[in-house]
Coordinates of C-alpha atoms in Angstrom, one line a residue:
Chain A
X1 CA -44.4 19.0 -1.9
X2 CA -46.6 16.2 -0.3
X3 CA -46.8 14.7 -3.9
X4 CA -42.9 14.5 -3.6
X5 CA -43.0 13.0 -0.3
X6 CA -45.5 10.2 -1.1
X7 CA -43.5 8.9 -4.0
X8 CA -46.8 7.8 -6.3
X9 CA -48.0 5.9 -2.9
X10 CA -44.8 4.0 -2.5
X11 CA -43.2 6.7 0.0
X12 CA -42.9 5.0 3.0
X13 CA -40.9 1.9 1.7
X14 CA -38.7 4.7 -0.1
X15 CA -38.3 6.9 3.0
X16 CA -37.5 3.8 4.9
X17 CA -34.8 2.4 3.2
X18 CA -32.9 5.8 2.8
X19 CA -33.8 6.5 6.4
X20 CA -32.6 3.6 7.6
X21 CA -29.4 3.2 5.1
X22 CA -28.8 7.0 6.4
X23 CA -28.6 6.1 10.3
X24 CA -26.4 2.8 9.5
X25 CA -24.0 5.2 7.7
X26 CA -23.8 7.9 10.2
X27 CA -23.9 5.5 13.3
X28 CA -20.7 3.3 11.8
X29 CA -19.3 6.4 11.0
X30 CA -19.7 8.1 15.2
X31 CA -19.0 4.8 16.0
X32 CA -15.6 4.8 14.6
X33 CA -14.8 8.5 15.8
X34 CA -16.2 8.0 18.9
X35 CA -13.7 4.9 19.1
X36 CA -10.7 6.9 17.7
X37 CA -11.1 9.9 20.1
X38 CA -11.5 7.5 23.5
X39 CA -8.3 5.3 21.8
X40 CA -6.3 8.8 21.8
X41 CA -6.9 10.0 24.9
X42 CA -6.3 6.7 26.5
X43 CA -3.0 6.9 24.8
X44 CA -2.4 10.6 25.7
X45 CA -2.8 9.9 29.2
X46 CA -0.6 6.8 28.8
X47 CA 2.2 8.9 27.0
X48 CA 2.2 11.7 29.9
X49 CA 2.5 8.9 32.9
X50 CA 5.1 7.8 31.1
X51 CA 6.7 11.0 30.5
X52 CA 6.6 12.0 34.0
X53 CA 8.2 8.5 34.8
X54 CA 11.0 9.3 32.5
X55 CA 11.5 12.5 34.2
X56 CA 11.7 11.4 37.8
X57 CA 14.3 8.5 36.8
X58 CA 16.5 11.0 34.8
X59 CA 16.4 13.4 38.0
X60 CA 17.2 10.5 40.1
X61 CA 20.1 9.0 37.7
X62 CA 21.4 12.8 38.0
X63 CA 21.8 12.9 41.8
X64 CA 23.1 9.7 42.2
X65 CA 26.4 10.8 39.5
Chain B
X1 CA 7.8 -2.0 20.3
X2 CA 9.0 -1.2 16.5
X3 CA 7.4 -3.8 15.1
X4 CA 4.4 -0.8 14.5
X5 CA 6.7 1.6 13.1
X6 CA 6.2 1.0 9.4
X7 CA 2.3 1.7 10.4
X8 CA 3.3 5.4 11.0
X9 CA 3.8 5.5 7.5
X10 CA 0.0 4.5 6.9
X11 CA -0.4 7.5 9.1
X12 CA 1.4 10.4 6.9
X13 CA 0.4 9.1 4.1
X14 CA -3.3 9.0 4.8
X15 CA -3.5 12.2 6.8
X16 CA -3.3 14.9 3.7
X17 CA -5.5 12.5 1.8
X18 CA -8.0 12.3 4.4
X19 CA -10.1 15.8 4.2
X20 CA -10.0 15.9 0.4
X21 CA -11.2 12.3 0.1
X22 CA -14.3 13.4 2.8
X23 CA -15.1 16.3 0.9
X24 CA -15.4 14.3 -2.4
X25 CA -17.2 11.8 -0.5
X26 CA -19.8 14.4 1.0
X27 CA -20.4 15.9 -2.5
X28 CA -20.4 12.7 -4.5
X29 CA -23.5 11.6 -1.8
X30 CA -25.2 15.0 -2.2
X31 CA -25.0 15.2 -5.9
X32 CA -26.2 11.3 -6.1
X33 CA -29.3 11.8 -3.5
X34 CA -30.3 15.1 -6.0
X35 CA -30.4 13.2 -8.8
X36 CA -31.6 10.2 -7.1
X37 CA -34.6 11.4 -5.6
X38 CA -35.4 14.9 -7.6
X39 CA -33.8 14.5 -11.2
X40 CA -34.1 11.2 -12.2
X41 CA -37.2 9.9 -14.4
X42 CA -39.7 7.2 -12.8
X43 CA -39.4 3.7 -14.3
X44 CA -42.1 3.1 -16.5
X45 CA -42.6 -0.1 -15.1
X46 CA -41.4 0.4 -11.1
X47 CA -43.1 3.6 -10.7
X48 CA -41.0 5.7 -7.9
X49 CA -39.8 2.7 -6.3
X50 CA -37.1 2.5 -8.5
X51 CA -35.4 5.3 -6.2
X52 CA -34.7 2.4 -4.1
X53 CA -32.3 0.8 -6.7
X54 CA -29.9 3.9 -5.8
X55 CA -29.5 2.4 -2.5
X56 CA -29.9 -1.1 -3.1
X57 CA -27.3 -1.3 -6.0
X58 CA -24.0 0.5 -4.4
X59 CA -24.9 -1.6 -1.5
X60 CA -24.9 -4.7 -2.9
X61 CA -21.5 -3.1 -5.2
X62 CA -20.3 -2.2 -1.7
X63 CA -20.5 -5.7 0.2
X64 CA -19.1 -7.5 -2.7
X65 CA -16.0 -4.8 -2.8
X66 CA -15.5 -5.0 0.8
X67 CA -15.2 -8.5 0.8
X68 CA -13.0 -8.9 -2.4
X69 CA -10.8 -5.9 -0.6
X70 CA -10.8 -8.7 2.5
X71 CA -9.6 -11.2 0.6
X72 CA -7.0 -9.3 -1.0
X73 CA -5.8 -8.0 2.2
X74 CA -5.6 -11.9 3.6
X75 CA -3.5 -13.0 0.4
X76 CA -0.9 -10.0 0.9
X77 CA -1.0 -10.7 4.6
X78 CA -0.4 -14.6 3.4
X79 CA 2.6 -13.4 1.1
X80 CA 4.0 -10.5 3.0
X81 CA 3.1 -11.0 7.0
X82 CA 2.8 -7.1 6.4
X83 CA 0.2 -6.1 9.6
X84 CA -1.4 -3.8 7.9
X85 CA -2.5 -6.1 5.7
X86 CA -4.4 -7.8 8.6
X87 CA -5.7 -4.6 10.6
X88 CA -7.6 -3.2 6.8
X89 CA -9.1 -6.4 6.2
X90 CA -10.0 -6.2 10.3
X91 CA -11.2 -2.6 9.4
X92 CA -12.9 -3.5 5.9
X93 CA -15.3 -6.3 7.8
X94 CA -17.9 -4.0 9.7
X95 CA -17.9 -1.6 7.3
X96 CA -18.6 -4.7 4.6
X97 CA -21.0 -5.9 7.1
X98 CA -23.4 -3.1 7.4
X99 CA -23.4 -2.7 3.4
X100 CA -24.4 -5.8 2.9
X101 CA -27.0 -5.7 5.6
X102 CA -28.7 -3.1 4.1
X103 CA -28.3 -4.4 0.5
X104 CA -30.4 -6.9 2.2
X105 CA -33.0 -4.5 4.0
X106 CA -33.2 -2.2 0.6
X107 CA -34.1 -5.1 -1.4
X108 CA -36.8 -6.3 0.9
X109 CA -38.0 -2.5 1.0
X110 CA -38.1 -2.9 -2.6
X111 CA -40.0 -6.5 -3.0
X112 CA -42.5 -5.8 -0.8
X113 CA -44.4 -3.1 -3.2
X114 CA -42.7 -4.9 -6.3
X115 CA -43.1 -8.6 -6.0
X116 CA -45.6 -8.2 -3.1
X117 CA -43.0 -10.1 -0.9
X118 CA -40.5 -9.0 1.7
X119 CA -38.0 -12.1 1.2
X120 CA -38.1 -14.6 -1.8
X121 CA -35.0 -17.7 -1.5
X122 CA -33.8 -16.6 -5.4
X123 CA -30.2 -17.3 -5.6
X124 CA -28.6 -13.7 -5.5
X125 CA -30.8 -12.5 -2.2
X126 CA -29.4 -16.1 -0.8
X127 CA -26.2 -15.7 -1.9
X128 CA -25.9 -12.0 -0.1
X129 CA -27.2 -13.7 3.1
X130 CA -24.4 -16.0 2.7
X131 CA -22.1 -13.2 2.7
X132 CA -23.2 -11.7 5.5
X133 CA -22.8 -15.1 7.1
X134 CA -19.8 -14.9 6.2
X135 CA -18.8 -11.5 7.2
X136 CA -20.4 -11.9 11.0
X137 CA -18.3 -15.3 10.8
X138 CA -15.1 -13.6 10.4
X139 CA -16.0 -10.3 13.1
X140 CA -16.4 -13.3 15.6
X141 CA -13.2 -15.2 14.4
X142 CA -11.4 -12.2 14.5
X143 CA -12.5 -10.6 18.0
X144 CA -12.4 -14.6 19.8
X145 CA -8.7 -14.7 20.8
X146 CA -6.6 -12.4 23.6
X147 CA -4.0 -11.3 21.5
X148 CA -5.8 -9.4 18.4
X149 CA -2.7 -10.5 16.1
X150 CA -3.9 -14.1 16.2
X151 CA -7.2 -13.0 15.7
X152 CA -6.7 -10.8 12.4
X153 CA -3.6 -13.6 11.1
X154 CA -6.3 -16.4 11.7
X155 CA -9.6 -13.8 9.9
X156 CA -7.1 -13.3 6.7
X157 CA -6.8 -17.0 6.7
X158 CA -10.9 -17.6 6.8
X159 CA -11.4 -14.5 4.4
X160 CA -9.3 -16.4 1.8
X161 CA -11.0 -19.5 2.2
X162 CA -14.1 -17.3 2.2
X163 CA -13.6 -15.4 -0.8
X164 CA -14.5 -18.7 -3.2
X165 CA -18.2 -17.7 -1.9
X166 CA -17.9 -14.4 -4.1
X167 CA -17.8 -15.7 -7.3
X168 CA -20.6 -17.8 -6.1
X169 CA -22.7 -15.0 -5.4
X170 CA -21.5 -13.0 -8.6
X171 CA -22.4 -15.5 -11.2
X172 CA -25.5 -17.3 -8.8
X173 CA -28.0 -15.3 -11.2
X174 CA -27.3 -17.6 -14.4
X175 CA -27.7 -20.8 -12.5
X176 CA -30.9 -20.4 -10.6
X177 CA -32.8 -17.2 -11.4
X178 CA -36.4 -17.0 -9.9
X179 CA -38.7 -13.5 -9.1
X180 CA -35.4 -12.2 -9.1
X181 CA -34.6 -9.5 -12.2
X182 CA -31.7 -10.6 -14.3
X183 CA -28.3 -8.5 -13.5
X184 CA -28.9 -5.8 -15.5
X185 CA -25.6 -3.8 -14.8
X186 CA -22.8 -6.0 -15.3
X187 CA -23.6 -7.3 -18.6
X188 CA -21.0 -8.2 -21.2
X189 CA -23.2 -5.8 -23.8
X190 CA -23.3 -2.6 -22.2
X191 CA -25.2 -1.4 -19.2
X192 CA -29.3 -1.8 -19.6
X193 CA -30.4 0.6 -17.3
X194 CA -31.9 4.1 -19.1
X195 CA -28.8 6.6 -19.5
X196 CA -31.0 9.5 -17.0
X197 CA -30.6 6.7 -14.2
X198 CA -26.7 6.0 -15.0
X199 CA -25.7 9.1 -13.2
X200 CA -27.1 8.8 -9.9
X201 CA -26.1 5.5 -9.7
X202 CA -22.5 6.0 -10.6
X203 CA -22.8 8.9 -8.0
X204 CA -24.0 6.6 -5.7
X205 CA -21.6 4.4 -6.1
X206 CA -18.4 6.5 -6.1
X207 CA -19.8 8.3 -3.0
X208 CA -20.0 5.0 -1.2
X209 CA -17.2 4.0 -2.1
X210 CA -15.4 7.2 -0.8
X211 CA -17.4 6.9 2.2
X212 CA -15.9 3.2 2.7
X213 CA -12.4 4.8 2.1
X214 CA -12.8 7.5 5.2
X215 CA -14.4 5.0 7.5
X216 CA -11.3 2.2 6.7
X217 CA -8.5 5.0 6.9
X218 CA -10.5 6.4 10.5
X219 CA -10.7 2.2 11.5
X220 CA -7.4 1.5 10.7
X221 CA -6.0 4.3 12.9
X222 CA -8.4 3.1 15.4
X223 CA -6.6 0.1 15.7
X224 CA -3.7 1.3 15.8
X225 CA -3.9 2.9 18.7
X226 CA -5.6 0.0 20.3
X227 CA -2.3 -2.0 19.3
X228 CA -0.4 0.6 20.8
X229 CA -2.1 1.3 24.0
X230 CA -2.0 -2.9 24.1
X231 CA 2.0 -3.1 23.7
X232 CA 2.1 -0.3 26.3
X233 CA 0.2 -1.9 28.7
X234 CA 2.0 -5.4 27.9
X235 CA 5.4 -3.5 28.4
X236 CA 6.1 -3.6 31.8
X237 CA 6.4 0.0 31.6
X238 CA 3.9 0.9 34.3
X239 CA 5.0 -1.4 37.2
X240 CA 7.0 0.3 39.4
X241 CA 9.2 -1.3 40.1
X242 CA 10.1 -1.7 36.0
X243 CA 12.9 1.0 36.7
X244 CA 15.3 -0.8 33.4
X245 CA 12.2 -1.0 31.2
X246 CA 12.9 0.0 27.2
X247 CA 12.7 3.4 26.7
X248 CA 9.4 4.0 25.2
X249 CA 9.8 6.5 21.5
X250 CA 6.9 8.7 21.2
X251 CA 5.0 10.2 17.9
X252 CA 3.4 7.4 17.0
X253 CA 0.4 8.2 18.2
X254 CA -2.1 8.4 15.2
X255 CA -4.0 11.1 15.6
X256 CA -1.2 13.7 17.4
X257 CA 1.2 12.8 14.3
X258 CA -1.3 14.4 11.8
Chain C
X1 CA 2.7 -41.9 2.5
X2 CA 4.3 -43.3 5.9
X3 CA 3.6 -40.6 8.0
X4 CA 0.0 -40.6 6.5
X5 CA -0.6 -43.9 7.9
X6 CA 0.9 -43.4 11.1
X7 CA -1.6 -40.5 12.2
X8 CA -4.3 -42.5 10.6
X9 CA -3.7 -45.1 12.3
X10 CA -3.0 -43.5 15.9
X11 CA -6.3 -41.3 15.2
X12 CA -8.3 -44.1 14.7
X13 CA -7.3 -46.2 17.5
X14 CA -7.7 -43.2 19.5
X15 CA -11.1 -43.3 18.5
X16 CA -11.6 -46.9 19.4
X17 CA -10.5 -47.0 22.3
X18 CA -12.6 -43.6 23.8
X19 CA -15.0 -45.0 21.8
X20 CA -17.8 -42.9 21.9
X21 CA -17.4 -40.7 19.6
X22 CA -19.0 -42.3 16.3
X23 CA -21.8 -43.4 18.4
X24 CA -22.5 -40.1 19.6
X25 CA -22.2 -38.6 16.5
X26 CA -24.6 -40.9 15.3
X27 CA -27.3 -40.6 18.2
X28 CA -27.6 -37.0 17.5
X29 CA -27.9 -37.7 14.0
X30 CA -31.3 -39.8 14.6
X31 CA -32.2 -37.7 17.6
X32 CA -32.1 -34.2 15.0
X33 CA -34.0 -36.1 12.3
X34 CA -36.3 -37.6 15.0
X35 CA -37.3 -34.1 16.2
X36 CA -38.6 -33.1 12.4
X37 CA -42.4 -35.1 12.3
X38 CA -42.5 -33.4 15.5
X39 CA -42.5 -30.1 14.6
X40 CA -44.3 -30.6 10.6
X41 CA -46.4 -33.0 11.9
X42 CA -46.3 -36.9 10.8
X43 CA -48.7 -36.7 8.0
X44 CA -46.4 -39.3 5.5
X45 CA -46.2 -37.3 1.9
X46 CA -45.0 -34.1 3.8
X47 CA -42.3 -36.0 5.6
X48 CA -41.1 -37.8 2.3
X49 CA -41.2 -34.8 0.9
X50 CA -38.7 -32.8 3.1
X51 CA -36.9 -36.1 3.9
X52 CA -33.8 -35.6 1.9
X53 CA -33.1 -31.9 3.3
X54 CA -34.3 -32.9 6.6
X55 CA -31.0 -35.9 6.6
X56 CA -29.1 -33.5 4.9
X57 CA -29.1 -30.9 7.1
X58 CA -28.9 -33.4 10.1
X59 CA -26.1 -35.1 8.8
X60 CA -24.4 -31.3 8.1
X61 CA -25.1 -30.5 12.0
X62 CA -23.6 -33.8 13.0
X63 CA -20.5 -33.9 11.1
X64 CA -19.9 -30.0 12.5
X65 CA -20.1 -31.4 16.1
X66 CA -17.4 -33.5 16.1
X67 CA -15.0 -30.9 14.5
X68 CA -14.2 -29.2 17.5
X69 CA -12.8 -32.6 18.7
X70 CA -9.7 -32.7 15.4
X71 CA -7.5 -30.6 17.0
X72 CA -8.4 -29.6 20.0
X73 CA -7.1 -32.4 22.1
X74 CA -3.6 -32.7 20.4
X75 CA -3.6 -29.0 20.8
X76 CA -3.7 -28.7 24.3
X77 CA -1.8 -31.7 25.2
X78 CA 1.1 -30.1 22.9
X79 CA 1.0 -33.2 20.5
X80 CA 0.5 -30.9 17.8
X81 CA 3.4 -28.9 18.3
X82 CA 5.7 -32.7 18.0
X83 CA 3.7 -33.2 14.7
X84 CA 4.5 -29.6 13.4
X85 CA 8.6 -30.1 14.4
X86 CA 8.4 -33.6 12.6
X87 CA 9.6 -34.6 9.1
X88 CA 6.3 -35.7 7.9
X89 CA 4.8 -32.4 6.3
X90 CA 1.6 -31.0 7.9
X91 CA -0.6 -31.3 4.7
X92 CA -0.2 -35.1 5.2
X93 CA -1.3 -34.7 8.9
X94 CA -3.9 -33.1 8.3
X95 CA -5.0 -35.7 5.5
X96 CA -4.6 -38.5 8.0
X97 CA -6.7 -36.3 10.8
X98 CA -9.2 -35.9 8.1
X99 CA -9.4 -39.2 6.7
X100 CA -9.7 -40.4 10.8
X101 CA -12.7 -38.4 11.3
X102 CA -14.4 -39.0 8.3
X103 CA -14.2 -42.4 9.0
X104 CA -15.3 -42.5 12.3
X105 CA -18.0 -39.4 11.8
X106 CA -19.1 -39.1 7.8
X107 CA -18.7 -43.2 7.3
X108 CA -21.5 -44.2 10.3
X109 CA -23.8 -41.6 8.9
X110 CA -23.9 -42.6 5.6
X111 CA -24.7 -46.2 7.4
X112 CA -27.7 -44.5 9.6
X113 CA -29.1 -42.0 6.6
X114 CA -31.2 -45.0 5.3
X115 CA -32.8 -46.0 8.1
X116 CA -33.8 -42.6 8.2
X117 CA -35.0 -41.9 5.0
X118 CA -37.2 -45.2 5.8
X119 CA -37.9 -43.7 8.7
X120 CA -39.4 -40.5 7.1
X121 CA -41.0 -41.9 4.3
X122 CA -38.9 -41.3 1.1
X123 CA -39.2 -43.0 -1.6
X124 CA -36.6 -46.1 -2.6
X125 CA -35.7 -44.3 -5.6
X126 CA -34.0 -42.1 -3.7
X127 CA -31.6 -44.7 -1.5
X128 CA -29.2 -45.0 -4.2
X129 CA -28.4 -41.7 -5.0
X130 CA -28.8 -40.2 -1.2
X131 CA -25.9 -43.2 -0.3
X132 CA -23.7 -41.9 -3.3
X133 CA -24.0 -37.7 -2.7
X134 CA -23.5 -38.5 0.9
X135 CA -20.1 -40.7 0.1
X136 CA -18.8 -37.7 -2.1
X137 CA -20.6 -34.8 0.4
X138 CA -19.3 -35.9 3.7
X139 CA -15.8 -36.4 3.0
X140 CA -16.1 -32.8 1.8
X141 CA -17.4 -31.9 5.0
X142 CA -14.5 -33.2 7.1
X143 CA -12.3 -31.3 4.8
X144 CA -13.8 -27.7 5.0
X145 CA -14.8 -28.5 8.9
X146 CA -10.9 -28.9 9.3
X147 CA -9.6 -25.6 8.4
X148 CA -12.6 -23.9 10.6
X149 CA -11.4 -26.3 13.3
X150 CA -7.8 -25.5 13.3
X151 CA -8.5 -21.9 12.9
X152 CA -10.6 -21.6 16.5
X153 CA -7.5 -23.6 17.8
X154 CA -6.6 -21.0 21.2
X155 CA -10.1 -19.2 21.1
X156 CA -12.7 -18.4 23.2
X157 CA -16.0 -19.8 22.9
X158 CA -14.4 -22.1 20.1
X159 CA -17.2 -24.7 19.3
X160 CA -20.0 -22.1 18.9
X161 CA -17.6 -20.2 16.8
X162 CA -16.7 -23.3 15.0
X163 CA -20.6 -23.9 13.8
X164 CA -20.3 -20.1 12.7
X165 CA -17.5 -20.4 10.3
X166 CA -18.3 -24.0 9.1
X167 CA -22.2 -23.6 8.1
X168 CA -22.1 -20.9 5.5
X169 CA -19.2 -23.0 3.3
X170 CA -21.3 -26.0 3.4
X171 CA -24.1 -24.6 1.6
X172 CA -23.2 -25.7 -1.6
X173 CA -22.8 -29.3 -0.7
X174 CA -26.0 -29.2 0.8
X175 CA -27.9 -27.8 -2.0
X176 CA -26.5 -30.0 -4.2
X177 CA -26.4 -33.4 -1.7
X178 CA -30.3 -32.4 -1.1
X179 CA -30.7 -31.4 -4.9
X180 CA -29.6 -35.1 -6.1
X181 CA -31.9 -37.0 -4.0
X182 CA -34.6 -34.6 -5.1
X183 CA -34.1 -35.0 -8.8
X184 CA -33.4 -38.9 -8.2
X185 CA -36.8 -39.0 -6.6
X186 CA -38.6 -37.3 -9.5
X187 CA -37.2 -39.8 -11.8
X188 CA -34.9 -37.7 -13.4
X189 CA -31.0 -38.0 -13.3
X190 CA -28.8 -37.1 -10.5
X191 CA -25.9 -37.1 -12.9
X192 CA -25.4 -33.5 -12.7
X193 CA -25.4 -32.9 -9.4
X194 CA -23.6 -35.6 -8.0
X195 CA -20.5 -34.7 -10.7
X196 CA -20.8 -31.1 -9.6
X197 CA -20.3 -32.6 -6.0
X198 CA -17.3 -34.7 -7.4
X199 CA -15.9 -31.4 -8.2
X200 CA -16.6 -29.7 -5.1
X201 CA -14.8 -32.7 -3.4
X202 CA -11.8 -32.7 -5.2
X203 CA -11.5 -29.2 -4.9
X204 CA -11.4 -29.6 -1.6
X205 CA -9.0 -32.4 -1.2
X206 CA -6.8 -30.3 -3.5
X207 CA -6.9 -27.1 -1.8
X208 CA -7.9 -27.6 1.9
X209 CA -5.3 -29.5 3.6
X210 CA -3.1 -26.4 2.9
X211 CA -5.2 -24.2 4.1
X212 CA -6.0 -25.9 7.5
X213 CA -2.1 -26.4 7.4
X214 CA -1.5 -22.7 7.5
X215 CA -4.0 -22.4 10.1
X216 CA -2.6 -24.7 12.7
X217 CA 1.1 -23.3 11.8
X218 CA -0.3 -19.9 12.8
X219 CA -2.0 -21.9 15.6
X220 CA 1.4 -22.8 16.7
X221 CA 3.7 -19.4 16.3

């Protein structure tokens, strides 16, 4: 197992670079949901003001016919 | 308002796709890290380092593509004014980016035990600085104006002018090559690398690939719901006293419409 | 053709008459080069050694900081907007810019780049050839700088940005500009390079005004 680990000496240069191509990969990838999921709730929130706007105006445009 | 509607057909279209294509992704990886790192032979010359080439290689396949894919997306936003075309090439950059940044940290990973140095100037090491230049050139272009349209019209323009650097970096090897190795994959007579270390290469490279797909469709709704929530906010719609203001249509939202 | 002269013309008197431009461009051209023996040290076969990259990559840095200048000014005064609306196509205005500031930038340059390769020790051999790749490089400098400095036109932080675009698609004039001198100054022939800069200029005067034309008509929408 440690033989596996150590590469024929060369294991911490291997390790590295898939380590560290690893947490680019993962950390662009959370980055991009993290982004996606604050954009939709932003817009959610948007949507329901906006919805509750609409509402009050219809109710109003009914009273005043 | 409806200017984004055609986008909501990005959005159907994409969604089904979307699990399948990170699925295939996820086992492509897997499958290419086994044979990468447990079933592939040592290089009789290289020793185990060579592992690092399964990195190295769809990285440096990876920031060319995304780049190429950039440029495409500029001359179709040049012919058609289609946005999309704009926001994927906006989407493709830091995706394109980080590839080619660790092309760049693989193959120094790689010289150090090899060559016995982290960095050499040989033209195809230069040449992928250059496009990573070029990448963080266009990110800066493209997020430096107020209105993002501007910015991704004015990046499509600069990726075009860009893209003549590609070629440059592709065929770079013939005119100065140093410590570097000769490109050994694209070769007009057939691939010189052994046949046991084809496979997890190819895997390799299909998975990233795949992964490059998932992160541009995720990016691309990303922006837009940025574009929406921008045209909402520019609207009018939330000032008060905006009684007359368009009605605003719902179900575009990207992720709500899946 | 008309048109061409006309915005020559009005750029260049422009230039006169502020003036300081050239000179400017020029004082930070000797100032950069100046700063060099500083930091190698001012042992003479070192600096003749680096001399043509060291004016080189001056020269590139000098030409980039007058870019910002093209269209920013007739962009914000709305001048640019008249010269979209007039007859006279845009291409040929942005020749006529281009031709303007390579004559008031790239042309007092190639003057000054002698007196610094005296300055740093190159060898004459050299002169000739540094005075030819910098008559076919700079031109091509004011060309590629254009469409980097009509596409910052409306941006924030547009003259670091500029510098950001510019530098990485002037590499190849560079390496060949600096490459020519070098082989010039081992007695060998410069032939090569300074054709393969030819190319690379008309290239640019062939593809370049189009592009910086789209940029400024996207400037303008």
């Amino acid at each position: 197992m440690s033989e596996f680990f150590s590469m024929g000496g060369y294991g911490s240069y291997i390790w590295s670079s898939y380590g560290v191509t690893a947490i680019a990969m993962i950390v662009l990838l959370l980055a991009t949901l993290r982004g996606l999921r604050n954009s939709r709730r932003e817009l959610d929130q948007l949507e329901t003001v906006l919805h509750t706007k609409r509402q009050r105006r219809n109710r109003k445009s009914r009273k005043a016919t | 308002m409806h200017r984004f509607a055609k986008p909501s057909v990005f959005l159907k279209l994409t969604a089904p796709i979307l699990p399948w294509l990170a699925g295939a992704t996820a086992i492509l990886i897997a499958a290419g890290l086994y044979f990468a790192l447990f079933a592939s032979p040592i290089d009789y010359q290289q020793g185990d380092t060579v592992r690092i080439m399964y990195l190295h290689v769809p990285s440096a396949w990876m920031g060319l593509f995304c780049y190429v894919g950039m440029a495409i997306c500029g001359a179709m936003s040049l012919i058609w004014k289609h946005p999309l075309a704009d926001i994927c090439a906006r989407a493709t950059a830091p995706i394109g980016a980080t590839f080619t940044a660790l092309c760049l940290i693989t193959g120094s990973l790689w010289g150090e035990p090899m060559w016995g140095t982290w960095w050499v100037w040989d033209a195809r090491l230069t040449s992928m600085l250059i496009l990573l230049f070029l990448y963080l050139g266009y990110i800066a272009l493209v997020n430096a104006f107020d209105d993002p349209d501007r910015g991704s019209k004015a990046g499509s323009a600069l990726a075009l002018v860009g893209a003549v650097n590609v070629p440059i970096v592709k065929f770079s090897v013939d005119w100065w090559n140093t410590l570097h190795q000769p490109a050994s994959i694209v070769r007009m007579d057939g691939p010189a690398v052994d046949p046991s270390m084809q496979l997890p290469l190819a895997l390799m490279i299909l998975g990233f690939t795949g992964y490059y797909f998932v992160v541009l469709i995720l990016r691309v709704r990303l922006e837009l719901n940025e574009r929406r929530i921008r045209a909402l906010h520019l609207s009018g719609m939330f000032d008060d006293n905006a009684q007359d203001a368009e009605p605003y249509d719902p179900g575009h939202n990207a992720e709500t419409s899946q | 053709m008309n048109g061409f002269t006309a915005i020559l013309r009005r750029d260049l008197q422009l230039a006169m008459r502020q003036g300081a431009d050239s000179v400017m461009v020029v004082a930070f051209f000797i100032v950069t080069t100046t700063l060099f023996p500083f930091g190698v040290g001012p042992e003479a076969n070192i600096l003749a050694r680096i001399a043509s990259g060291v004016i080189w990559v001056s020269a590139l840095l000098a030409a980039m900081l007058s870019l910002e200048r093209v269209f920013q000014t007739d962009y914000e005064d709305g001048t640019l907007e008249l010269l979209t609306l007039s007859p006279v196509s845009l291409e040929v205005v942005v020749l006529g810019k281009v031709v303007a500031h390579w004559l008031t930038t790239g042309l007092p340059l190639i003057v000054a780049a002698p007196l610094m390769a005296v300055m740093l020790n190159m060898d004459t051999d050299g002169f000739v050839v540094l005075m030819i790749a910098m008559l076919l490089g700079t031109p091509a400098l004011s060309l590629i700088g254009a469409i980097g400095a009509a596409l910052i036109l409306g941006a924030r932080r547009g003259g670091v940005l500029v510098s950001l675009l510019v530098l990485p698609l002037y590499i190849p004039i560079l390496i060949f500009g600096a490459g020519a001198v070098e082989a010039a100054l081992l007695g060998m022939s410069a032939t090569a390079q300074l054709q393969i800069m030819g190319a690379i200029l008309l290239l640019a005067l062939a593809a370049t005004p189009f592009a910086t034309a789209h940029a400024l008509r996207q400037a303008m929408e």
